[in-house]
XYZ file of C-alpha atoms in Angstrom:
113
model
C 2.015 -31.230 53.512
C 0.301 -29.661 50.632
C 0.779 -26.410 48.993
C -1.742 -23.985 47.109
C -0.535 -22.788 43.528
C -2.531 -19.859 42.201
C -2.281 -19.780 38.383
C -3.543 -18.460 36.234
C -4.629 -19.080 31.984
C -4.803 -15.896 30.158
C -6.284 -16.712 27.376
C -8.526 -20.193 27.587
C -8.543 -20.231 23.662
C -4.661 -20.080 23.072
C -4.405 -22.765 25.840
C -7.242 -24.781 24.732
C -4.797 -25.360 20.918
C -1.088 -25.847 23.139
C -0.146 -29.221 21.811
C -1.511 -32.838 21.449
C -2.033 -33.345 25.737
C -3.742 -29.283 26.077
C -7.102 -28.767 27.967
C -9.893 -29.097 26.280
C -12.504 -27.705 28.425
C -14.583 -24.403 27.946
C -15.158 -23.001 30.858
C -13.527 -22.698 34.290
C -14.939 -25.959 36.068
C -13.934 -27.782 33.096
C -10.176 -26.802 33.506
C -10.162 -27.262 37.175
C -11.165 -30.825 36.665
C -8.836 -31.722 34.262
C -5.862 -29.874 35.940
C -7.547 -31.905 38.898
C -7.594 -35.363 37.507
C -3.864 -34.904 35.978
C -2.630 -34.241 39.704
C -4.900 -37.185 40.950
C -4.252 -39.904 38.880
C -1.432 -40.757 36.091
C -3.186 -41.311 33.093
C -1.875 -37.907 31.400
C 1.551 -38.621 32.844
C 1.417 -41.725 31.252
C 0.659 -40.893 27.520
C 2.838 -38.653 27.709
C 5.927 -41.414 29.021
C 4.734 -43.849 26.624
C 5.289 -41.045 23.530
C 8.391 -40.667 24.445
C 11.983 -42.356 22.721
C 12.859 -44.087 25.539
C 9.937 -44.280 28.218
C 12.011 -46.285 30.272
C 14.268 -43.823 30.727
C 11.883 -41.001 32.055
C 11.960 -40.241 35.531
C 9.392 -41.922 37.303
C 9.276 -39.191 39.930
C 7.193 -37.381 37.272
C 4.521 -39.621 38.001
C 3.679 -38.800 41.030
C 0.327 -38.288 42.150
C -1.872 -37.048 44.777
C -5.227 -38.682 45.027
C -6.539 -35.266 47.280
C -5.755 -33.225 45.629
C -8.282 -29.792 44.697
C -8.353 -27.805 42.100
C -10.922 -24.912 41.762
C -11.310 -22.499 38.904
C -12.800 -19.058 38.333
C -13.384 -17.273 35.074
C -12.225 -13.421 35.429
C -13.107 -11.391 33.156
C -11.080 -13.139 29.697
C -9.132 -15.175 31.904
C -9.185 -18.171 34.024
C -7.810 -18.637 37.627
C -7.172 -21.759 39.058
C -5.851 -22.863 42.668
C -4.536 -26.370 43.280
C -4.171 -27.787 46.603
C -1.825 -30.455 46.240
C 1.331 -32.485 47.865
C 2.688 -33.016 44.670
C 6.204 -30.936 44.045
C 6.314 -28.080 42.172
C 8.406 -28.793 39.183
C 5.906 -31.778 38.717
C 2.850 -29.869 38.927
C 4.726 -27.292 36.282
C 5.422 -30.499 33.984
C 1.594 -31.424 34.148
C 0.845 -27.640 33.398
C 3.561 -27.520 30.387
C 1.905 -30.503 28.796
C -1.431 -29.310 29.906
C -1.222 -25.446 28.764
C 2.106 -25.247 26.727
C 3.266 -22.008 27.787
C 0.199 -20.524 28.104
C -0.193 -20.111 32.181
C 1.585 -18.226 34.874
C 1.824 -19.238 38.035
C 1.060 -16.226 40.191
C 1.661 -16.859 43.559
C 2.255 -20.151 46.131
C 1.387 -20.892 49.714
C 1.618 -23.631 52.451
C -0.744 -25.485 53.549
């Protein structure tokens, strides 16, 4: 079952400089496709394990991916929206946002299906 996640990136610049695995897109598209390909495959996930102390030790449940999954993105005004359609849980789409973004998004709201 997948869920949609409505979030939502302030301010693109901030997020664009949030640490060594942040977006680097410039517009809306761009961030959609990279929050996109970091639900759909596991190459983020993976640079990030393999930086760690111990990437043995890192739960591989955080790898999980979701090869349909859909992200689209709209710029608003100074802001980006995004919506991902995805089955992967939430606390692993927030981990892919955290190393994506840093603190620098909000999820605004989530739905079923």
């Amino acid at each position: 079952m997948s869920t949609r996640y409505f979030i939502r990136l302030p301010s693109p610049e901030t997020t664009r400089a949030s640490g060594e695995y942040a977006f680097r897109s410039q517009g809306a598209a761009g961030f959609a496709e990279e929050l996109q390909e970091a639900l759909r495959g596991d190459a983020l996930f993976a640079r990030w394990r393999d930086a760690q102390e111990d990437p043995d030790g890192v739960d591989p449940a955080l790898g999980v991916t979701d090869p349909q999954a859909k992200v689209d993105g709209e710029q608003n005004d100074l802001h980006i929206d995004l919506v991902a359609n995805t089955s992967i849980p939430g606390n692993v789409l927030k981990h892919r946002l955290r190393l994506l973004a840093g603190g620098t998004w909000q999820l605004r709201d989530v739905r079923g299906g």
